[in-house]
Coordinates of C-alpha atoms and ligand atoms in Angstrom, one line a residue:
Chain A
M1 CA 46.2 -20.6 -50.0
T2 CA 43.1 -18.8 -49.6
I3 CA 40.7 -19.3 -46.7
T4 CA 37.1 -19.0 -47.4
P5 CA 35.4 -17.4 -44.6
K6 CA 32.8 -19.8 -43.2
A7 CA 29.4 -18.2 -43.9
P8 CA 27.8 -17.4 -40.4
R9 CA 25.3 -20.2 -39.2
K10 CA 21.9 -18.8 -39.0
L11 CA 20.4 -19.6 -35.9
T12 CA 16.6 -19.9 -35.2
M13 CA 15.3 -17.7 -32.7
K14 CA 15.2 -20.3 -30.0
Q15 CA 18.7 -21.2 -30.5
R16 CA 19.8 -17.9 -30.7
Y17 CA 18.1 -17.2 -27.2
S18 CA 19.8 -20.4 -25.9
A19 CA 23.3 -19.6 -27.0
L20 CA 22.9 -15.9 -25.6
T21 CA 21.5 -16.7 -22.2
R22 CA 21.6 -20.5 -21.0
D23 CA 24.7 -21.4 -22.9
L24 CA 26.7 -18.7 -20.9
E25 CA 26.1 -21.0 -17.8
W26 CA 29.1 -22.5 -16.4
D27 CA 29.7 -24.9 -13.4
P28 CA 32.0 -23.3 -10.6
S29 CA 35.3 -25.2 -10.2
Y30 CA 36.9 -22.9 -7.5
V31 CA 34.2 -22.5 -5.2
S32 CA 31.1 -24.7 -4.1
D33 CA 27.4 -23.9 -5.4
E34 CA 26.8 -22.8 -1.9
E35 CA 29.5 -20.2 -1.9
M36 CA 28.7 -18.8 -5.2
F37 CA 24.7 -18.8 -4.4
P38 CA 24.6 -18.2 -0.7
L39 CA 21.0 -16.8 -0.5
T40 CA 18.9 -19.7 -1.9
S41 CA 19.1 -22.2 1.0
F42 CA 18.1 -20.5 4.3
E43 CA 14.3 -20.2 3.4
G44 CA 13.8 -23.9 3.4
I45 CA 13.0 -24.2 -0.3
T46 CA 14.2 -27.3 -1.8
I47 CA 15.2 -27.1 -5.9
H48 CA 16.5 -30.3 -7.4
D49 CA 17.0 -29.1 -10.9
W50 CA 17.2 -25.4 -12.1
S51 CA 17.3 -26.2 -15.6
K52 CA 13.7 -27.2 -15.4
W53 CA 12.8 -23.5 -15.3
E54 CA 10.8 -22.9 -18.5
D55 CA 11.7 -19.7 -20.0
P56 CA 8.5 -18.0 -20.6
F57 CA 9.8 -15.6 -23.3
R58 CA 12.7 -15.7 -25.5
L59 CA 14.3 -12.5 -25.5
T60 CA 17.8 -11.4 -25.9
V61 CA 19.6 -8.3 -24.7
D62 CA 19.8 -6.7 -28.3
A63 CA 16.2 -7.6 -29.2
Y64 CA 14.9 -6.3 -25.9
T65 CA 16.7 -3.0 -26.1
K66 CA 15.6 -2.4 -29.6
Y67 CA 12.1 -2.9 -28.7
Q68 CA 12.2 -1.1 -25.4
A69 CA 14.0 1.9 -27.3
E70 CA 10.9 2.1 -29.9
K71 CA 8.5 2.3 -27.2
D72 CA 10.3 5.1 -25.2
K73 CA 10.5 7.2 -28.7
R74 CA 6.7 6.8 -29.0
L75 CA 6.2 7.8 -25.5
Y76 CA 8.3 10.7 -25.4
A77 CA 6.9 12.2 -28.6
V78 CA 3.5 12.0 -26.9
L79 CA 5.0 13.8 -23.7
D80 CA 6.3 16.6 -26.1
G81 CA 3.3 17.0 -27.9
F82 CA 1.3 17.3 -24.6
A83 CA 3.6 19.7 -23.0
Q84 CA 3.8 21.8 -26.0
S85 CA -0.1 22.1 -26.8
Q86 CA -0.9 22.8 -23.0
G87 CA -2.5 19.3 -22.8
H88 CA -3.0 19.5 -19.0
L89 CA -5.9 22.0 -19.6
S90 CA -7.8 19.4 -21.3
L91 CA -8.0 17.2 -18.2
T92 CA -11.5 16.6 -17.0
D93 CA -10.6 18.5 -13.7
A94 CA -7.3 19.5 -11.9
S95 CA -8.8 17.1 -9.0
Y96 CA -8.0 14.2 -11.2
L97 CA -4.5 14.9 -10.5
N98 CA -5.0 13.4 -7.0
A99 CA -4.9 10.1 -8.3
M100 CA -1.6 10.8 -10.2
K101 CA -0.1 12.5 -7.1
L102 CA -0.7 9.3 -5.2
F103 CA 0.7 7.3 -8.1
L104 CA 4.0 9.2 -8.2
Q105 CA 4.4 9.3 -4.4
G106 CA 3.3 5.8 -3.7
V107 CA 3.9 3.7 -6.7
S108 CA 6.9 4.9 -8.8
P109 CA 9.7 4.6 -6.1
L110 CA 8.5 0.9 -5.9
E111 CA 9.3 0.5 -9.5
Y112 CA 12.8 1.6 -8.6
Q113 CA 12.9 -0.7 -5.6
A114 CA 11.7 -3.7 -7.8
H115 CA 14.3 -2.8 -10.0
R116 CA 16.8 -3.2 -7.5
N117 CA 15.7 -6.5 -5.8
F118 CA 15.3 -8.2 -9.5
A119 CA 18.9 -7.1 -10.1
M120 CA 19.8 -8.9 -7.0
L121 CA 17.9 -12.0 -8.1
A122 CA 19.8 -11.8 -11.4
R123 CA 23.0 -12.3 -9.6
H124 CA 21.7 -14.8 -7.0
L125 CA 19.4 -17.4 -8.4
N126 CA 21.1 -20.5 -9.3
G127 CA 19.5 -21.0 -12.8
P128 CA 20.6 -19.1 -15.9
G129 CA 16.8 -19.1 -16.9
P130 CA 15.4 -17.2 -14.0
R131 CA 18.4 -15.3 -13.8
F132 CA 18.0 -13.8 -17.3
A133 CA 14.3 -13.2 -16.7
S134 CA 15.1 -11.4 -13.5
L135 CA 17.6 -9.1 -15.4
C136 CA 14.8 -8.3 -17.9
Q137 CA 12.5 -7.5 -15.4
S138 CA 14.9 -5.3 -13.5
L139 CA 15.7 -3.3 -16.6
D140 CA 11.8 -2.9 -17.1
E141 CA 11.3 -1.7 -13.5
I142 CA 14.2 1.1 -13.8
R143 CA 12.5 2.0 -17.0
H144 CA 8.9 2.2 -15.6
A145 CA 10.4 4.2 -12.8
Q146 CA 12.1 6.8 -15.2
T147 CA 9.3 7.2 -17.6
E148 CA 6.7 7.6 -15.0
I149 CA 8.7 10.4 -13.4
H150 CA 9.3 11.9 -16.9
T151 CA 5.6 11.4 -17.7
L152 CA 4.2 13.3 -14.6
S153 CA 6.9 15.7 -14.4
N154 CA 5.2 18.0 -16.8
Y155 CA 2.3 18.2 -14.2
N156 CA 4.8 19.3 -11.8
K157 CA 5.1 22.8 -13.6
Y158 CA 1.6 23.7 -13.0
Y159 CA 0.1 21.6 -10.1
A160 CA 0.9 21.3 -6.4
G161 CA 1.9 18.1 -4.7
F162 CA 4.1 16.7 -7.3
H163 CA 7.6 18.2 -6.1
S164 CA 9.0 16.0 -3.4
Y165 CA 7.8 12.5 -4.1
L166 CA 10.9 10.7 -3.1
H167 CA 11.5 12.5 -0.1
M168 CA 7.9 12.1 0.9
H169 CA 7.9 8.4 0.1
D170 CA 10.2 8.0 2.8
R171 CA 8.6 10.2 5.6
V172 CA 4.9 10.6 5.2
W173 CA 2.2 8.5 7.0
Y174 CA 0.3 7.3 4.2
L175 CA 3.1 6.6 1.8
S176 CA 4.5 4.4 4.8
V177 CA 1.7 2.0 3.6
P178 CA 3.4 1.3 0.1
K179 CA 6.8 1.7 1.4
S180 CA 6.5 -0.6 4.2
F181 CA 4.9 -3.2 1.8
F182 CA 7.9 -3.1 -0.5
D183 CA 10.4 -2.9 2.4
D184 CA 9.0 -6.2 3.6
A185 CA 9.4 -7.8 0.4
L186 CA 13.0 -6.5 0.0
S187 CA 14.0 -7.8 3.4
A188 CA 12.7 -11.3 2.5
G189 CA 14.7 -14.0 1.2
P190 CA 14.7 -14.4 -2.9
F191 CA 12.0 -17.0 -3.1
E192 CA 9.7 -15.2 -0.9
F193 CA 10.6 -12.1 -2.8
L194 CA 9.5 -14.0 -6.1
I195 CA 6.2 -14.8 -4.4
A196 CA 5.7 -11.7 -2.8
I197 CA 6.2 -9.5 -6.0
G198 CA 6.8 -11.8 -8.9
F199 CA 3.4 -13.6 -8.2
S200 CA 1.2 -11.9 -5.6
F201 CA 1.9 -8.3 -6.8
E202 CA 2.7 -8.8 -10.4
Y203 CA 0.2 -11.5 -11.3
L204 CA -2.6 -11.8 -8.2
L205 CA -3.0 -8.3 -7.9
T206 CA -1.6 -6.3 -10.8
N207 CA -4.6 -5.8 -12.7
L208 CA -6.3 -4.3 -9.4
L209 CA -3.3 -2.0 -9.0
F210 CA -2.3 -1.1 -12.3
V211 CA -5.1 -1.1 -14.8
P212 CA -7.4 1.3 -12.6
F213 CA -4.8 4.0 -12.8
M214 CA -4.2 3.6 -16.5
S215 CA -7.9 3.6 -17.3
G216 CA -8.6 6.4 -15.1
A217 CA -5.8 8.4 -17.0
S218 CA -7.6 7.3 -20.4
F219 CA -11.2 8.4 -19.2
N220 CA -9.9 11.6 -17.8
G221 CA -7.7 13.1 -20.6
D222 CA -4.4 12.2 -19.2
L223 CA -2.9 11.0 -22.6
P224 CA 0.5 10.9 -21.3
T225 CA -0.1 8.4 -18.7
M226 CA -2.2 6.4 -20.8
T227 CA 0.6 6.2 -23.3
F228 CA 3.1 5.2 -20.6
G229 CA 0.3 2.5 -19.6
F230 CA 0.3 1.0 -23.0
S231 CA 4.2 1.3 -23.0
A232 CA 4.5 -0.8 -19.9
Q233 CA 1.6 -3.1 -20.7
S234 CA 3.9 -5.7 -22.8
D235 CA 6.3 -5.4 -19.9
E236 CA 3.6 -6.4 -17.5
S237 CA 2.3 -9.3 -19.3
R238 CA 6.1 -10.5 -19.2
H239 CA 6.3 -10.1 -15.4
M240 CA 3.0 -11.8 -15.0
T241 CA 4.3 -14.8 -17.1
L242 CA 7.6 -14.7 -15.0
G243 CA 5.5 -14.6 -11.6
L244 CA 3.4 -17.6 -12.6
E245 CA 6.4 -19.6 -13.9
A246 CA 8.1 -18.7 -10.3
I247 CA 5.1 -20.3 -8.5
K248 CA 4.9 -23.6 -10.6
F249 CA 8.5 -24.1 -10.5
L250 CA 8.8 -24.0 -6.7
L251 CA 5.6 -26.2 -6.5
E252 CA 6.9 -28.8 -9.0
Q253 CA 10.2 -29.0 -7.6
D254 CA 9.4 -30.6 -4.3
E255 CA 6.3 -31.1 -2.4
K256 CA 7.9 -29.9 0.9
N257 CA 7.7 -26.3 -0.9
V258 CA 4.0 -26.6 -1.0
P259 CA 3.4 -25.3 2.7
L260 CA 5.9 -22.7 2.3
V261 CA 4.5 -21.3 -0.7
Q262 CA 0.8 -21.4 0.7
H263 CA 1.9 -19.4 3.7
W264 CA 3.5 -16.8 1.3
I265 CA 0.5 -16.5 -0.5
N266 CA -1.6 -16.0 2.5
K267 CA 0.9 -13.3 3.7
W268 CA 1.3 -11.4 0.7
F269 CA -2.2 -11.6 -0.6
W270 CA -3.3 -9.8 2.5
R271 CA -0.3 -7.4 2.4
G272 CA -0.8 -6.4 -1.0
Y273 CA -4.7 -6.3 -0.9
R274 CA -4.4 -3.7 2.0
V275 CA -2.2 -1.5 -0.2
T276 CA -4.9 -1.7 -3.0
A277 CA -7.2 0.1 -0.4
L278 CA -5.5 3.1 -2.0
V279 CA -6.4 2.2 -5.4
A280 CA -10.0 1.6 -4.2
Q281 CA -10.6 5.2 -3.0
M282 CA -8.9 6.5 -6.0
L283 CA -11.3 4.7 -8.2
D284 CA -14.6 5.6 -6.5
Y285 CA -13.8 9.0 -5.2
M286 CA -10.9 10.6 -6.7
L287 CA -11.6 10.4 -10.7
P288 CA -14.0 13.0 -11.9
R289 CA -14.9 10.7 -14.7
K290 CA -15.4 7.0 -13.4
V291 CA -14.0 4.0 -15.0
M292 CA -15.9 1.3 -13.0
S293 CA -16.3 1.0 -9.3
W294 CA -13.8 -0.9 -6.8
K295 CA -16.4 -3.5 -6.5
E296 CA -16.7 -4.3 -10.2
A297 CA -12.8 -4.3 -10.4
F298 CA -12.6 -6.6 -7.7
E299 CA -14.8 -8.9 -8.9
L300 CA -13.6 -9.0 -12.4
Y301 CA -9.9 -8.9 -11.7
F302 CA -9.9 -10.9 -8.4
E303 CA -12.8 -13.0 -8.1
Q304 CA -13.2 -14.1 -11.8
Q305 CA -9.8 -14.1 -13.2
M306 CA -8.0 -15.3 -10.1
L307 CA -10.4 -17.4 -7.8
G308 CA -12.4 -18.6 -10.9
G309 CA -9.4 -19.3 -13.1
L310 CA -5.7 -19.2 -11.5
F311 CA -6.4 -20.9 -8.2
Q312 CA -8.4 -23.7 -9.9
D313 CA -5.0 -24.5 -11.6
L314 CA -3.3 -24.2 -8.4
A315 CA -5.3 -26.7 -6.8
Y316 CA -3.6 -29.5 -8.6
Y317 CA -0.4 -28.8 -6.8
G318 CA -2.5 -28.5 -3.3
I319 CA -2.5 -24.6 -3.0
T320 CA -5.8 -23.3 -1.9
P321 CA -6.9 -19.7 -2.3
P322 CA -5.2 -17.3 0.3
L323 CA -6.4 -17.0 4.0
H324 CA -8.7 -14.1 4.6
V325 CA -9.7 -13.8 0.9
D326 CA -13.4 -14.0 2.5
K327 CA -13.0 -10.9 4.4
A328 CA -11.5 -9.0 1.3
M329 CA -14.8 -10.2 -0.6
Q330 CA -17.0 -8.8 2.0
E331 CA -15.1 -5.5 2.0
K332 CA -15.5 -4.9 -1.6
E333 CA -19.0 -3.5 -0.7
Y334 CA -17.3 -0.9 1.6
L335 CA -13.4 -0.7 1.5
S336 CA -13.5 2.5 -0.7
H337 CA -15.8 4.4 1.5
Q338 CA -13.7 3.6 4.4
A339 CA -10.4 4.5 2.8
Y340 CA -11.6 7.7 1.6
W341 CA -13.2 8.8 4.8
I342 CA -9.7 8.1 6.3
L343 CA -7.8 10.2 3.5
Y344 CA -10.6 12.9 3.8
Q345 CA -10.2 13.7 7.5
F346 CA -6.3 13.5 7.3
S347 CA -6.0 15.4 4.1
H348 CA -4.6 18.4 5.8
A349 CA -1.4 16.3 6.3
A350 CA -1.2 15.1 2.8
A351 CA 0.0 16.0 -0.6
F352 CA -3.2 15.6 -2.2
T353 CA -6.6 17.0 -1.6
T354 CA -10.0 15.8 -1.0
S355 CA -13.4 17.0 -1.2
V356 CA -17.0 15.9 -0.4
P357 CA -18.5 14.2 -3.3
S358 CA -21.1 15.9 -5.3
D359 CA -24.8 14.9 -5.3
E360 CA -24.3 13.4 -8.8
H361 CA -21.2 11.7 -7.5
M362 CA -23.2 10.2 -4.5
D363 CA -26.0 9.1 -6.6
W364 CA -23.5 7.0 -8.5
L365 CA -22.0 5.5 -5.5
T366 CA -25.5 4.7 -4.5
E367 CA -26.1 2.9 -7.8
Q368 CA -22.8 1.1 -7.5
Y369 CA -23.2 0.1 -3.8
P370 CA -27.1 0.2 -3.1
D371 CA -26.5 -2.0 0.1
T372 CA -23.7 0.1 1.7
F373 CA -23.3 3.4 0.2
P374 CA -26.6 5.0 1.9
I375 CA -25.1 4.3 5.2
Y376 CA -21.8 5.9 4.5
R377 CA -23.8 8.8 2.9
T378 CA -24.9 9.9 6.1
L379 CA -21.4 11.1 7.0
W380 CA -21.2 13.2 4.0
E381 CA -24.6 14.9 4.9
K382 CA -23.4 15.4 8.4
E383 CA -20.2 17.0 7.0
K384 CA -22.1 19.1 4.7
K385 CA -24.1 20.7 7.5
N386 CA -20.7 20.9 9.2
I387 CA -19.3 23.0 6.3
A388 CA -22.3 25.1 6.1
A389 CA -21.6 26.0 9.9
G390 CA -18.1 27.2 8.8
G391 CA -16.4 23.7 9.6
R392 CA -14.2 21.5 7.7
H393 CA -13.7 17.9 9.2
F394 CA -9.9 17.6 9.7
I395 CA -8.8 15.5 12.8
R396 CA -7.1 17.4 15.6
G397 CA -4.5 14.7 16.4
L398 CA -3.0 11.4 15.3
P399 CA -4.7 8.0 14.5
Q400 CA -4.0 4.5 16.0
L401 CA -2.2 2.5 13.1
C402 CA -2.2 -1.0 12.2
Q403 CA 1.4 -2.6 13.1
V404 CA 1.5 -4.4 10.0
C405 CA -0.1 -2.5 7.2
Q406 CA 0.5 0.9 8.8
I407 CA -3.0 2.2 7.6
P408 CA -5.0 4.2 10.3
M409 CA -7.3 1.4 12.0
G410 CA -10.4 2.6 10.2
F411 CA -11.6 -0.6 8.7
T412 CA -14.5 -2.2 10.2
E413 CA -15.9 -5.6 11.2
A414 CA -17.8 -7.3 8.3
D415 CA -21.4 -6.9 9.9
E416 CA -20.8 -3.6 11.8
P417 CA -20.3 -0.6 9.3
F418 CA -19.3 1.7 12.0
I419 CA -17.3 -0.3 14.5
Q420 CA -13.7 -0.5 13.7
A421 CA -12.0 -3.8 13.9
Q422 CA -9.5 -3.8 16.9
R423 CA -6.9 -6.9 17.2
E424 CA -4.0 -7.2 19.3
S425 CA -1.0 -9.5 20.3
I426 CA 1.2 -9.6 23.0
F427 CA 4.7 -10.5 22.4
E428 CA 7.6 -10.4 24.6
G429 CA 5.9 -8.1 27.1
E430 CA 4.7 -5.6 24.5
R431 CA 1.2 -5.0 22.8
Y432 CA 0.7 -4.8 19.2
N433 CA -2.5 -3.6 17.6
F434 CA -3.9 -4.8 14.1
C435 CA -6.5 -3.7 11.8
S436 CA -7.7 -7.1 10.8
D437 CA -7.3 -10.9 11.3
G438 CA -5.1 -10.8 7.9
C439 CA -2.6 -8.3 9.5
Q440 CA -2.6 -10.2 12.8
Y441 CA -1.8 -13.6 11.3
I442 CA 1.1 -11.9 9.6
F443 CA 2.7 -10.3 12.5
D444 CA 2.2 -13.7 14.8
H445 CA 4.2 -15.7 12.3
E446 CA 7.2 -13.1 12.1
P447 CA 6.8 -10.7 15.3
V448 CA 10.6 -10.0 15.7
K449 CA 10.4 -8.7 12.0
Y450 CA 7.3 -6.5 12.5
R451 CA 8.1 -5.1 15.9
Q452 CA 10.6 -3.1 14.1
A453 CA 8.2 -1.2 11.9
W454 CA 8.5 2.5 11.6
L455 CA 5.0 3.6 12.5
P456 CA 4.7 7.4 11.3
V457 CA 2.5 8.1 14.6
H458 CA 4.8 6.6 17.0
Q459 CA 7.8 8.0 15.4
I460 CA 6.3 11.6 15.7
Y461 CA 5.6 11.0 19.3
Q462 CA 9.4 10.2 19.8
G463 CA 10.3 13.3 18.4
N464 CA 11.9 11.7 15.3
C465 CA 9.9 13.7 12.6
G466 CA 11.3 17.2 12.9
A467 CA 8.8 18.5 15.4
A468 CA 6.1 17.7 17.9
D469 CA 3.5 19.8 16.2
L470 CA 1.9 19.5 13.1
P471 CA 3.3 22.4 11.2
G472 CA 6.9 21.3 11.9
V473 CA 6.1 17.6 10.9
L474 CA 4.6 19.0 7.8
D475 CA 7.7 21.0 7.1
W476 CA 10.0 18.0 7.7
Y477 CA 7.8 16.1 5.0
H478 CA 8.6 19.0 2.8
M479 CA 5.0 19.7 2.1
K480 CA 4.0 23.2 1.0
P481 CA 0.9 25.3 1.3
G482 CA -1.4 24.2 -1.5
D483 CA -0.2 20.5 -1.5
G484 CA -3.0 19.2 0.8
G485 CA -6.4 19.8 2.5
E486 CA -9.7 20.6 0.7
Y487 CA -9.7 20.8 -3.0
L488 CA -12.5 23.4 -3.5
G489 CA -10.5 26.8 -3.1
S490 CA -7.2 25.0 -3.0
L491 CA -4.4 26.3 -5.2
D492 CA -5.1 23.9 -7.9
N493 CA -8.6 24.5 -8.2
Q494 CA -7.9 28.4 -8.1
N495 CA -5.5 27.9 -11.1
W496 CA -7.5 25.7 -12.9
K497 CA -10.4 28.3 -13.0
K498 CA -8.1 31.1 -13.6
W499 CA -6.4 29.4 -16.7
H500 CA -9.9 28.4 -18.1
D501 CA -11.4 31.6 -17.7
M502 CA -8.3 32.9 -19.7
A503 CA -8.6 30.3 -22.3
D504 CA -12.5 31.3 -22.7
E505 CA -11.4 35.0 -23.1
T506 CA -8.9 34.6 -25.7
G507 CA -10.4 31.4 -27.1
G508 CA -13.3 33.0 -29.2
N509 CA -12.3 35.7 -31.9
Chain B
M1 CA 5.1 1.5 37.0
S2 CA 3.6 -0.7 34.1
A3 CA 2.0 -4.0 34.5
V4 CA 3.6 -7.0 33.0
L5 CA 1.7 -8.3 30.2
Q6 CA 0.7 -11.9 29.4
D7 CA 2.2 -12.9 26.1
T8 CA -0.4 -14.1 23.6
I9 CA 2.0 -15.5 21.1
E10 CA 5.4 -17.4 21.5
R11 CA 8.6 -16.5 19.3
P12 CA 8.5 -18.5 16.2
E13 CA 11.4 -20.0 14.4
I14 CA 13.2 -17.4 12.5
K15 CA 14.7 -18.2 9.1
S16 CA 17.5 -15.5 8.1
I17 CA 20.9 -15.4 6.9
G18 CA 22.4 -14.5 10.4
E19 CA 21.5 -13.5 13.9
Y20 CA 18.1 -11.6 13.7
N21 CA 16.9 -10.1 16.9
F22 CA 16.1 -6.4 16.9
P23 CA 14.1 -4.5 19.3
S24 CA 10.6 -2.9 19.0
K25 CA 10.8 0.8 17.5
S26 CA 7.6 1.5 19.4
A27 CA 8.7 0.2 23.0
Q28 CA 7.4 1.9 26.2
A29 CA 11.0 2.8 27.1
L30 CA 11.3 5.0 24.3
Y31 CA 8.7 7.3 25.8
G32 CA 10.0 7.7 29.2
D33 CA 7.5 8.1 31.9
D34 CA 4.6 8.6 29.2
M35 CA 2.9 6.1 27.0
L36 CA 0.9 5.7 23.9
L37 CA -2.7 5.5 24.4
H38 CA -5.4 4.8 21.9
V39 CA -8.9 6.3 22.5
W40 CA -11.6 5.0 20.7
W41 CA -15.2 6.2 20.4
K42 CA -16.7 2.8 19.6
G43 CA -19.7 3.3 17.3
N44 CA -19.2 6.8 16.4
P45 CA -17.9 6.9 12.7
W46 CA -17.2 10.8 12.5
F47 CA -13.6 9.7 14.0
V48 CA -12.7 7.2 11.5
A49 CA -10.0 5.4 13.4
A50 CA -9.1 5.5 17.3
A51 CA -6.8 8.3 18.2
C52 CA -3.4 7.7 19.5
Y53 CA -2.0 10.0 22.2
R54 CA 1.3 10.2 24.1
V55 CA 0.2 10.8 27.8
P56 CA 2.1 10.7 31.2
Q57 CA 1.1 7.3 32.9
A58 CA 0.6 9.4 35.8
M59 CA -1.9 11.7 34.3
T60 CA -5.1 11.7 36.2
F61 CA -8.5 10.9 34.3
G62 CA -9.6 14.5 35.1
E63 CA -6.6 16.3 33.5
F64 CA -6.9 13.7 30.4
W65 CA -10.6 14.6 30.0
E66 CA -9.9 18.4 30.3
G67 CA -6.5 18.7 28.3
V68 CA -6.5 15.7 25.8
F69 CA -9.9 14.4 25.3
V70 CA -12.2 17.4 25.1
P71 CA -10.0 19.3 22.5
Y72 CA -9.8 16.4 20.3
H73 CA -13.4 15.4 20.3
S74 CA -14.9 18.8 20.0
E75 CA -14.1 18.5 16.4
D76 CA -17.5 16.5 16.1
P77 CA -20.3 19.1 15.9
D78 CA -22.4 16.5 18.0
F79 CA -20.0 16.1 20.8
N80 CA -21.3 17.8 24.2
A81 CA -18.3 18.4 26.3
E82 CA -20.6 19.7 29.0
G83 CA -22.2 16.3 29.5
G84 CA -19.0 15.4 31.1
W85 CA -17.5 11.9 31.2
G86 CA -20.8 10.4 33.0
Q87 CA -22.3 10.5 29.6
F88 CA -20.4 7.6 28.2
S89 CA -19.7 4.1 29.2
W90 CA -16.0 3.3 29.6
F91 CA -14.0 0.2 29.0
I92 CA -10.7 -1.1 28.1
G93 CA -10.6 -2.8 24.8
N94 CA -8.8 -5.9 24.4
G95 CA -8.9 -7.1 20.7
R96 CA -12.6 -8.2 20.2
A97 CA -13.1 -8.3 24.2
S98 CA -13.4 -5.4 26.6
T99 CA -13.4 -4.9 30.3
P100 CA -15.8 -2.3 31.6
I101 CA -14.0 0.6 33.8
S102 CA -15.6 3.4 35.8
P103 CA -13.1 6.5 35.5
S104 CA -13.2 9.3 38.2
A105 CA -11.3 12.6 38.2
D106 CA -8.5 11.8 40.6
V107 CA -7.4 8.3 39.4
T108 CA -4.5 8.1 37.2
L109 CA -4.5 6.4 33.6
A110 CA -2.1 3.7 34.8
D111 CA -4.5 2.9 38.0
L112 CA -7.3 2.8 35.4
G113 CA -5.5 -0.5 34.0
L114 CA -4.2 1.3 31.0
T115 CA -0.7 0.3 29.7
H116 CA 1.4 1.3 26.6
K117 CA -0.7 1.0 23.3
S118 CA -3.9 0.0 25.1
V119 CA -7.2 0.9 23.9
L120 CA -9.4 3.1 26.1
G121 CA -12.8 2.7 24.7
F122 CA -16.0 4.4 25.3
T123 CA -19.7 4.3 23.9
G124 CA -22.5 6.7 24.2
P125 CA -24.0 8.9 24.8
Ligands
FE2_1 FE1 6.9 -2.2 -13.1
FE2_2 FE1 -3.4 -3.8 9.0

């Protein structure tokens, strides 16, 4: 007797996806749901039916890996070509790389942390749909971390400030801004994390965070970073869809979820927005060839796309735009000027360099910010005189920090360009300082969490940062001569000139 | 000796997977007899933010002026140390509010009413 093997049944994409993801789900019989998923009840979110999660993309692991491998192949081919042809010499200027130093030190480590937390969600969410989506995002994020590190590692052979980014991320004062932001999300529950990172970071603010760096790269001859950006773009659109699906799912499951979600939107908008101060100054001050101003980016990517689009849709669920969004809209006129002025006078303690904007650059800023930049220009004119007299504005001490965002308290009241905002709360006998109503609001709702903040300035004064003097602290940061300070005359600036002179000499006949 | 501050907020309900009550990482006790003091030149944007110093609570204002204040602020080319502290109006900042004070050489920072992480503000000249 012969057995004819059955012809394999051809599944449609949808069936195949279902078979390989959702159909692998089972109901526990030896333990209760609560024992199997112990993290999804304490936040107070009510989910009635996990199967109502709409899978925004139908991807299977084999399709996923095949697709990502092809993207990697293309990226690594570009990286090789760029390295072999000394591509770094065709950047607009070595000072452009300050933006990339900031990216590697501040953002790439967050990709890795996102990988970790999405892996946790891939285990801990009750529904197979969101678990699989989290698994894919977790894989995306570790790939982002790896490819960013590889992309930028070529520059580490030639330029300062790229060498100890992971070590620095955990220790350096300005990197505590993005680090504490993400640690804050990592230490929240899974639903809050979904709103914090999945929704607020990956949807609400992603175009403000990610696009400026990648466009900056393409405008300034950084082909590898641009290629990385393209390679990550299709992942990012999946992440945006996941973030949007997460919030809609929570809102549709139970009305009681709405006020919780609204509070998280209020909190995480402001938390994320404060991190974008680093992007704002990068766009307006660090790029030799400008892409667009922070104000334009904010209007396009936030006011038009989010306030004008997304929040119109969310109004259906009773969700309103984040609290304190009006302050962010006022700040678009001056955020970058204030953020760069902070970095400028503390760059002797940083792993990037700064410089007075050229006259041409200042004219561009005046065009972009006719109402505000002329006021800030007076500071640069004073600094130019200071430099002519042999000075360079580096602060001889440490700044007051905001307890929540950890940024030196240099942001002003909306109607006073030179009066810094001061807020304070007193909790269980101790005073805490804040840069804004937004940061105070966050603290006041969770004082026990934020009083544990590891504020770099306070830690230095406790003797926890290697030494009590600046050289000792910089040593503890692993900073080397040439990493920070003034760009003109810096190691990068000198090398750049030398290499270009050499290229000119040998380039002729 | 530090004054007892009146709380402005109460402890909200905490949602967590277990006992959650950890101390402040910036508590005054971590600085012995010293305190952190914020010094804010209100209206002078040269210094982008208020400064933060660790100073003894028993330090006199005269010592503070000489040893801490002047070296830091001399970095502003327009600052005139010779003018002395009388060229400025002094206050204790309290969020948006402020209380004027009149410092003198022998009074201690604590006796001026300054406590851990408070804001010593000044305007002028
Ligand atoms: Fe990513
Ligand atoms: Fe803040």
